[in-house]
Coordinates of C-alpha atoms and ligand atoms in Angstrom, one line a residue:
X9 CA -11.5 -26.7 5.3
X10 CA -13.5 -29.1 3.0
X11 CA -14.6 -27.4 -0.2
X12 CA -16.9 -28.2 -3.2
X13 CA -16.7 -25.3 -5.6
X14 CA -19.6 -24.7 -8.0
X15 CA -19.3 -25.5 -11.7
X16 CA -18.9 -21.8 -12.7
X17 CA -15.5 -21.5 -11.0
X18 CA -14.2 -25.0 -10.2
X19 CA -11.8 -25.6 -13.2
X20 CA -10.7 -22.0 -13.8
X21 CA -7.3 -20.7 -12.7
X22 CA -9.1 -18.5 -10.1
X23 CA -11.1 -21.5 -8.9
X24 CA -8.0 -23.7 -8.5
X25 CA -6.3 -20.9 -6.5
X26 CA -9.3 -20.1 -4.4
X27 CA -9.8 -23.8 -3.5
X28 CA -6.2 -24.2 -2.5
X29 CA -6.4 -21.2 -0.2
X30 CA -9.8 -22.2 1.3
X31 CA -8.5 -25.6 2.1
X32 CA -5.5 -24.2 4.0
X33 CA -7.8 -22.5 6.6
X34 CA -8.4 -24.6 9.7
X35 CA -11.0 -22.2 11.2
X36 CA -8.8 -21.7 14.3
X37 CA -9.8 -18.0 14.6
X38 CA -6.4 -16.7 15.7
X39 CA -6.7 -14.1 13.0
X40 CA -9.8 -12.5 14.7
X41 CA -7.6 -10.9 17.5
X42 CA -5.5 -8.8 15.0
X43 CA -8.2 -7.8 12.5
X44 CA -8.9 -4.1 12.9
X45 CA -12.5 -4.3 11.5
X46 CA -13.4 -7.1 13.9
X47 CA -11.9 -5.1 16.8
X48 CA -14.1 -2.1 15.8
X49 CA -17.3 -3.7 14.6
X50 CA -17.3 -6.9 16.7
X51 CA -19.1 -8.9 14.0
X52 CA -17.5 -12.2 13.0
X53 CA -18.5 -11.4 9.4
X54 CA -16.2 -8.5 9.6
X55 CA -13.3 -10.7 10.5
X56 CA -10.9 -12.8 8.3
X57 CA -12.5 -16.1 9.2
X58 CA -16.0 -14.7 8.6
X59 CA -15.1 -13.3 5.2
X60 CA -13.5 -16.6 4.3
X61 CA -16.8 -18.3 5.1
X62 CA -18.7 -15.8 3.0
X63 CA -16.4 -16.3 0.0
X64 CA -16.6 -20.1 0.4
X65 CA -20.4 -19.9 0.5
X66 CA -20.4 -17.9 -2.7
X67 CA -17.9 -20.0 -4.5
X68 CA -19.8 -23.2 -3.6
X69 CA -23.3 -21.9 -4.4
X70 CA -22.7 -19.1 -6.9
X71 CA -25.2 -17.1 -4.9
X72 CA -24.3 -13.8 -3.4
X73 CA -26.0 -10.7 -1.9
X74 CA -25.2 -7.1 -1.1
X75 CA -24.5 -8.2 2.5
X76 CA -21.5 -10.3 1.3
X77 CA -20.2 -7.4 -0.8
X78 CA -20.5 -5.1 2.2
X79 CA -18.5 -7.3 4.5
X80 CA -15.8 -7.7 1.8
X81 CA -15.8 -4.0 1.1
X82 CA -15.2 -3.3 4.8
X83 CA -11.9 -5.3 4.7
X84 CA -8.9 -3.0 4.7
X85 CA -6.7 -5.5 2.8
X86 CA -4.2 -4.7 5.6
X87 CA -3.1 -8.4 5.7
X88 CA -2.6 -8.3 9.5
X89 CA -4.5 -11.7 9.4
X90 CA -1.8 -13.2 7.1
X91 CA 0.9 -12.2 9.6
X92 CA -1.1 -13.8 12.4
X93 CA -2.3 -17.0 10.6
X94 CA -0.4 -20.1 11.7
X95 CA -1.6 -22.0 8.6
X96 CA -0.2 -19.5 6.1
X97 CA -3.6 -18.7 4.6
X98 CA -3.1 -16.3 1.6
X99 CA -6.2 -14.3 2.5
X100 CA -5.6 -11.3 0.3
X101 CA -5.3 -13.4 -2.8
X102 CA -8.6 -15.1 -2.0
X103 CA -10.2 -11.7 -1.3
X104 CA -9.0 -10.4 -4.7
X105 CA -10.7 -13.3 -6.4
X106 CA -13.9 -13.0 -4.3
X107 CA -14.3 -9.3 -4.7
X108 CA -13.6 -9.3 -8.4
X109 CA -16.2 -12.0 -9.1
X110 CA -18.8 -10.5 -6.8
X111 CA -18.4 -7.0 -8.4
X112 CA -19.7 -8.5 -11.6
X113 CA -22.8 -10.0 -9.9
X114 CA -23.9 -7.4 -7.4
X115 CA -24.8 -4.0 -8.8
X116 CA -23.7 -1.0 -6.8
X117 CA -25.9 2.1 -6.3
X118 CA -25.3 4.8 -9.0
X119 CA -23.7 7.0 -6.4
X120 CA -21.3 4.3 -5.2
X121 CA -20.5 3.2 -8.8
X122 CA -19.8 6.8 -9.8
X123 CA -17.5 7.4 -6.8
X124 CA -15.5 4.3 -7.6
X125 CA -15.3 5.3 -11.2
X126 CA -14.1 8.8 -10.4
X127 CA -11.4 7.4 -8.1
X128 CA -10.1 5.2 -10.9
X129 CA -10.1 8.1 -13.3
X130 CA -8.4 10.7 -11.1
X131 CA -6.0 9.0 -8.8
X132 CA -3.8 7.1 -11.3
X133 CA -3.5 10.2 -13.6
X134 CA -0.8 12.5 -12.1
X135 CA -1.5 15.5 -14.3
X136 CA -5.2 15.5 -13.6
X137 CA -4.7 14.8 -9.9
X138 CA -2.2 17.6 -9.5
X139 CA -4.5 20.1 -11.4
X140 CA -7.3 19.2 -9.1
X141 CA -5.0 19.5 -6.1
X142 CA -3.9 22.9 -7.2
X143 CA -7.5 24.0 -7.5
X144 CA -8.1 22.8 -4.0
X145 CA -5.1 24.8 -2.7
X146 CA -6.4 27.9 -4.5
X147 CA -9.8 27.5 -2.9
X148 CA -8.4 26.6 0.5
X149 CA -9.3 29.9 2.2
X150 CA -12.9 29.4 1.3
X151 CA -13.2 25.8 2.4
X152 CA -14.9 24.7 5.6
X153 CA -12.6 23.4 8.3
X154 CA -13.7 19.8 7.8
X155 CA -12.6 19.8 4.1
X156 CA -9.5 21.9 4.9
X157 CA -8.2 19.2 7.2
X158 CA -8.3 16.7 4.4
X159 CA -6.4 18.9 2.0
X160 CA -2.6 18.4 2.5
X161 CA -0.4 21.4 2.7
X162 CA 1.3 22.4 -0.5
X163 CA 4.8 20.9 -0.8
X164 CA 7.3 22.4 -3.2
X165 CA 9.7 20.2 -5.0
X166 CA 13.3 20.3 -4.0
X167 CA 16.4 19.7 -6.1
X168 CA 17.3 16.3 -7.4
X169 CA 20.9 15.4 -8.4
X170 CA 21.6 14.6 -12.1
X171 CA 22.2 10.9 -12.9
X172 CA 26.0 10.7 -12.7
X173 CA 27.0 7.3 -11.3
X174 CA 27.7 4.0 -13.1
X175 CA 25.5 2.3 -10.4
X176 CA 21.9 3.2 -11.1
X177 CA 18.4 2.1 -9.9
X178 CA 15.0 2.9 -11.2
X179 CA 12.5 4.7 -9.0
X180 CA 8.7 4.6 -9.4
X181 CA 7.3 8.2 -9.3
X182 CA 3.8 6.8 -8.7
X183 CA 0.5 8.6 -9.2
X184 CA -0.5 10.9 -6.3
X185 CA 2.9 11.2 -4.6
X186 CA 4.6 13.5 -7.1
X187 CA 1.8 16.1 -6.5
X188 CA 1.3 15.6 -2.7
X189 CA 4.9 15.1 -1.6
X190 CA 7.5 15.6 -4.4
X191 CA 10.3 15.9 -1.8
X192 CA 10.1 12.2 -0.9
X193 CA 11.7 11.0 -4.2
X194 CA 14.0 14.0 -4.3
X195 CA 15.3 13.1 -0.8
X196 CA 15.7 9.5 -1.8
X197 CA 17.7 10.5 -4.9
X198 CA 19.9 12.9 -2.9
X199 CA 20.7 10.3 -0.2
X200 CA 21.5 7.5 -2.7
X201 CA 23.6 9.9 -4.8
X202 CA 25.7 10.5 -1.7
X203 CA 26.6 6.8 -1.6
X204 CA 27.2 6.5 -5.3
X205 CA 23.9 5.3 -6.7
X206 CA 21.9 7.4 -9.2
X207 CA 18.1 7.1 -9.0
X208 CA 16.4 7.4 -12.4
X209 CA 12.7 7.5 -13.3
X210 CA 11.4 5.8 -16.5
X211 CA 9.4 8.4 -18.5
X212 CA 6.4 6.3 -19.3
X213 CA 6.0 4.5 -15.9
X214 CA 3.1 5.6 -13.7
X215 CA 0.5 4.2 -11.4
X216 CA 1.4 0.8 -10.1
X217 CA -2.1 -0.5 -10.9
X218 CA -3.2 -1.0 -7.3
X219 CA -6.0 1.6 -7.4
X220 CA -7.8 0.0 -10.3
X221 CA -7.0 -3.5 -9.3
X222 CA -8.3 -3.1 -5.7
X223 CA -11.4 -1.3 -7.0
X224 CA -12.2 -4.5 -8.9
X225 CA -11.3 -3.1 -12.3
X226 CA -8.9 -5.9 -12.7
X227 CA -8.1 -5.6 -16.4
X228 CA -7.5 -1.9 -16.0
X229 CA -5.1 -2.6 -13.2
X230 CA -3.3 -5.2 -15.2
X231 CA -2.9 -2.7 -18.1
X232 CA -1.1 -0.3 -15.7
X233 CA 1.2 -3.1 -14.7
X234 CA 2.0 -4.0 -18.3
X235 CA 2.7 -0.3 -19.1
X236 CA 5.2 -0.1 -16.2
X237 CA 6.9 -3.2 -17.3
X238 CA 7.3 -1.9 -20.9
X239 CA 8.6 1.4 -19.5
X240 CA 11.2 -0.3 -17.2
X241 CA 12.3 -3.0 -19.5
X242 CA 14.9 -1.0 -21.6
X243 CA 16.4 0.2 -18.3
X244 CA 16.6 -3.3 -16.8
X245 CA 18.3 -4.5 -20.0
X246 CA 20.7 -1.5 -19.6
X247 CA 21.7 -2.7 -16.1
X248 CA 19.4 -1.0 -13.6
X249 CA 20.2 -2.8 -10.4
X250 CA 16.8 -2.5 -8.8
X251 CA 13.4 -0.9 -9.0
X252 CA 13.1 1.3 -5.9
X253 CA 9.8 1.9 -4.1
X254 CA 9.4 4.9 -1.8
X255 CA 5.7 4.2 -1.2
X256 CA 5.2 0.8 0.4
X257 CA 1.7 0.6 -1.0
X258 CA 3.2 0.6 -4.5
X259 CA 6.0 -1.7 -3.4
X260 CA 3.8 -4.5 -2.3
X261 CA 1.9 -4.4 -5.6
X262 CA 5.0 -4.3 -7.9
X263 CA 6.5 -7.1 -5.9
X264 CA 3.5 -9.2 -6.8
X265 CA 3.4 -8.3 -10.6
X266 CA 4.7 -11.8 -11.2
X267 CA 1.6 -13.2 -9.4
X268 CA -0.9 -10.9 -11.1
X269 CA 0.4 -11.5 -14.6
X270 CA 1.3 -15.2 -14.2
X271 CA -1.4 -16.2 -16.8
X272 CA -0.3 -13.7 -19.4
X273 CA 2.1 -15.5 -21.7
X274 CA 3.5 -12.2 -23.1
X275 CA 4.3 -10.7 -19.7
X276 CA 4.6 -13.5 -17.2
X277 CA 8.4 -13.9 -17.3
X278 CA 9.1 -10.1 -17.4
X279 CA 6.6 -9.5 -14.6
X280 CA 8.4 -12.1 -12.4
X281 CA 11.8 -10.5 -13.2
X282 CA 10.4 -7.0 -12.3
X283 CA 9.0 -8.3 -9.0
X284 CA 12.4 -9.9 -8.2
X285 CA 14.2 -6.6 -8.9
X286 CA 11.8 -4.5 -6.8
X287 CA 13.0 -3.2 -3.4
X288 CA 11.6 -1.0 -0.8
X289 CA 13.9 2.0 -0.2
X290 CA 14.7 0.7 3.3
X291 CA 15.9 -2.6 1.9
X292 CA 18.2 -0.7 -0.5
X293 CA 19.7 1.3 2.3
X294 CA 20.0 -1.7 4.5
X295 CA 22.0 -3.5 1.8
X296 CA 24.3 -0.5 1.5
X297 CA 24.8 -0.1 5.3
X298 CA 28.6 -0.2 5.0
X299 CA 28.6 2.5 2.4
X300 CA 26.2 4.6 4.4
X301 CA 28.4 4.4 7.5
X302 CA 31.5 5.5 5.5
X303 CA 30.0 8.3 3.5
X304 CA 27.1 9.6 5.5
X305 CA 27.8 11.4 8.7
X306 CA 24.9 12.0 11.0
X307 CA 24.6 15.2 13.0
X308 CA 25.5 15.0 16.7
X309 CA 22.8 14.4 19.4
X310 CA 20.3 15.4 20.7
X311 CA 18.0 14.5 17.8
X312 CA 14.3 14.6 17.3
X313 CA 12.0 12.1 19.0
X314 CA 10.3 10.1 16.2
X315 CA 7.3 7.8 16.4
X316 CA 7.4 5.5 13.3
X317 CA 4.1 4.2 11.8
X318 CA 4.9 1.0 9.9
X319 CA 2.4 0.8 7.0
X320 CA 0.6 -2.5 6.7
X321 CA 1.9 -2.7 3.2
X322 CA 5.4 -2.6 4.6
X323 CA 5.1 -4.9 7.7
X324 CA 2.4 -7.3 6.6
X325 CA 2.5 -7.1 2.8
X326 CA 6.3 -7.0 2.4
X327 CA 7.2 -8.5 5.8
X328 CA 9.8 -5.7 6.4
X329 CA 9.9 -4.9 10.1
X330 CA 12.4 -2.9 12.1
X331 CA 14.5 -1.8 9.2
X332 CA 13.4 1.8 9.0
X333 CA 13.5 2.1 12.8
X334 CA 17.1 0.8 12.7
X335 CA 18.1 3.3 10.0
X336 CA 16.6 6.2 11.9
X337 CA 18.3 5.1 15.1
X338 CA 21.7 4.8 13.3
X339 CA 21.2 8.3 12.0
X340 CA 20.8 9.5 15.6
X341 CA 17.0 9.8 16.0
X342 CA 15.3 8.7 19.1
X343 CA 12.7 6.2 17.9
X344 CA 10.1 5.7 20.5
X345 CA 8.0 2.6 20.9
X346 CA 4.4 2.6 19.8
X347 CA 1.6 0.4 21.1
X348 CA -0.6 -1.6 18.7
X349 CA 2.0 -1.0 16.0
X350 CA 0.7 -3.9 14.0
X351 CA -2.7 -2.3 13.4
X352 CA -3.8 -0.4 10.3
X353 CA -4.2 3.4 10.4
X354 CA -7.3 3.3 8.3
X355 CA -5.8 4.8 5.1
X356 CA -5.7 1.6 3.0
X357 CA -5.6 3.0 -0.5
X358 CA -9.1 4.4 -1.2
X359 CA -10.6 3.0 2.0
X360 CA -10.5 6.4 3.8
X361 CA -12.8 7.8 1.1
X362 CA -15.1 4.7 0.7
X363 CA -15.4 3.8 4.3
X364 CA -14.8 7.1 6.1
X365 CA -16.4 6.1 9.5
X366 CA -14.2 3.0 10.1
X367 CA -11.2 4.8 8.7
X368 CA -11.5 7.8 11.0
X369 CA -11.9 5.5 14.1
X370 CA -8.8 3.7 13.1
X371 CA -6.9 6.9 12.5
X372 CA -7.8 8.3 15.9
X373 CA -6.8 5.1 17.6
X374 CA -3.5 5.0 15.7
X375 CA -2.7 8.7 16.4
X376 CA -3.5 8.1 20.1
X377 CA -0.8 5.5 20.2
X378 CA 1.7 7.4 18.0
X379 CA 1.4 10.5 20.1
X380 CA 1.3 8.9 23.5
X381 CA 4.9 9.8 24.2
X382 CA 4.9 13.2 22.6
X383 CA 7.1 12.7 19.5
X384 CA 8.3 15.8 17.7
X385 CA 7.6 14.1 14.4
X386 CA 5.7 11.0 13.1
X387 CA 7.5 9.1 10.3
X388 CA 6.0 6.6 7.9
X389 CA 6.8 4.9 4.6
X390 CA 3.7 5.3 2.5
X391 CA 2.1 8.4 1.0
X392 CA -1.5 7.2 1.8
X393 CA -0.7 6.7 5.5
X394 CA 1.2 10.0 5.6
X395 CA -1.7 12.2 4.3
X396 CA -4.3 10.3 6.2
X397 CA -2.5 10.6 9.5
X398 CA -1.6 14.3 8.9
X399 CA -5.3 15.1 8.4
X400 CA -5.9 14.2 12.0
X401 CA -3.0 15.8 13.8
X402 CA -0.9 19.0 14.1
X403 CA 2.3 16.9 14.7
X404 CA 4.3 16.8 11.5
X405 CA 4.0 13.5 9.6
X406 CA 6.8 12.9 7.2
X407 CA 8.4 10.2 5.1
X408 CA 11.3 8.7 7.0
X409 CA 13.7 9.4 4.1
X410 CA 13.1 13.1 4.4
X411 CA 14.4 12.9 8.0
X412 CA 17.5 11.0 7.0
X413 CA 18.1 13.4 4.1
X414 CA 18.1 16.4 6.4
X415 CA 20.9 15.0 8.7
Ligands
SF4_7 S1 -5.9 -17.8 11.6 FE1 -5.7 -18.7 9.5 S2 -6.3 -20.8 9.7 FE2 -7.1 -19.7 11.5 S3 -9.2 -19.0 11.0 FE3 -7.8 -17.3 10.5 S4 -7.3 -17.6 8.3 FE4 -8.1 -19.6 9.0
SF4_8 S1 -6.9 -7.9 5.7 FE1 -7.0 -6.7 7.6 S2 -9.2 -6.0 7.7 FE2 -9.1 -7.6 6.1 S3 -9.7 -9.4 7.2 FE3 -7.4 -9.4 7.3 S4 -6.9 -8.3 9.2 FE4 -9.1 -7.9 8.8

């Protein structure tokens, strides 16, 4: 694609990156077929190619309207288009640049601005989030059914083994997961303990930064990333083998710290090392497959029928496919096939709150496919997908590590 970026952006690091990405797009349109918003809305401006055109237009003219912002807001950042694109267009990096610049030029309504601010204030703060969640649970009997369905059931924390092995890995506790589903990291710690690896959390680590960054509060997001690097660094120097992610949404972000902080001279090298050390939990267990086989004995058949929902951040963001399904199968579960498994469930970080109508349509479509063969349980790998899907079904939705931990 030919480009002629405007003066305001041309020679900046963002301009150079945007130009490189724009030029790699050959307009073929293959990406339209796998874009969830294009499938639902049928408007090319709600497709990857359409959004690329809109961003090109803006970066070349410097002029932008609410309409452009709306079409960019409607993108799920699912990155299905990146998986499909034969030219390797790094769409999500271009979207980050476009959204962040446009946020500064197009004012949002006071209500929309307040909603986005509130999300940035509440979600990355585990203490505040868990207090509000506890209030919601206390008020549950008085809530209308529509709100009740959005409030996840209370989950009590289960026991975690003490760190006792020479082999140790860091784990990110994250922001909302400790309050919503504390059993996920406890289950991961128990299973890894069985194969001789201790999972430890760094005290001062917290939100991965994705919430703020993707709500276009870029500097705030980068500060969360720097805070995590500072919290992990002494452990990395002390020999932590990996930084384990139990939520694929956090994992895809931390794996890209090196990219996000590439222009920060104080953090660029550390960020790159943190990204290189970061592993999804499924990658850790795959690498320890021999140990798993020797020390971990699955229960005999018959086992539960499981439908696995692969989060976009796992399959498109981190390009990890088939690993969780293989681990569940080895443990004896019957993993059933799911149609349209490449499509987003509509959760997408804060998308389910900011774009509820599209999000609900995608959730219903996804649940239809997941439940088509009557699974006893739906498994997934990201807390956002888990709570979003659970709000639309009575079938239990769980993190896959909880299923493995119970065998
Ligand atoms: S598939 Fe890739 S090259 Fe083709 S239009 Fe979409 S982004 Fe551009
Ligand atoms: S990231 Fe997802 S929603 Fe956004 S343009 Fe690509 S495929 Fe469509």
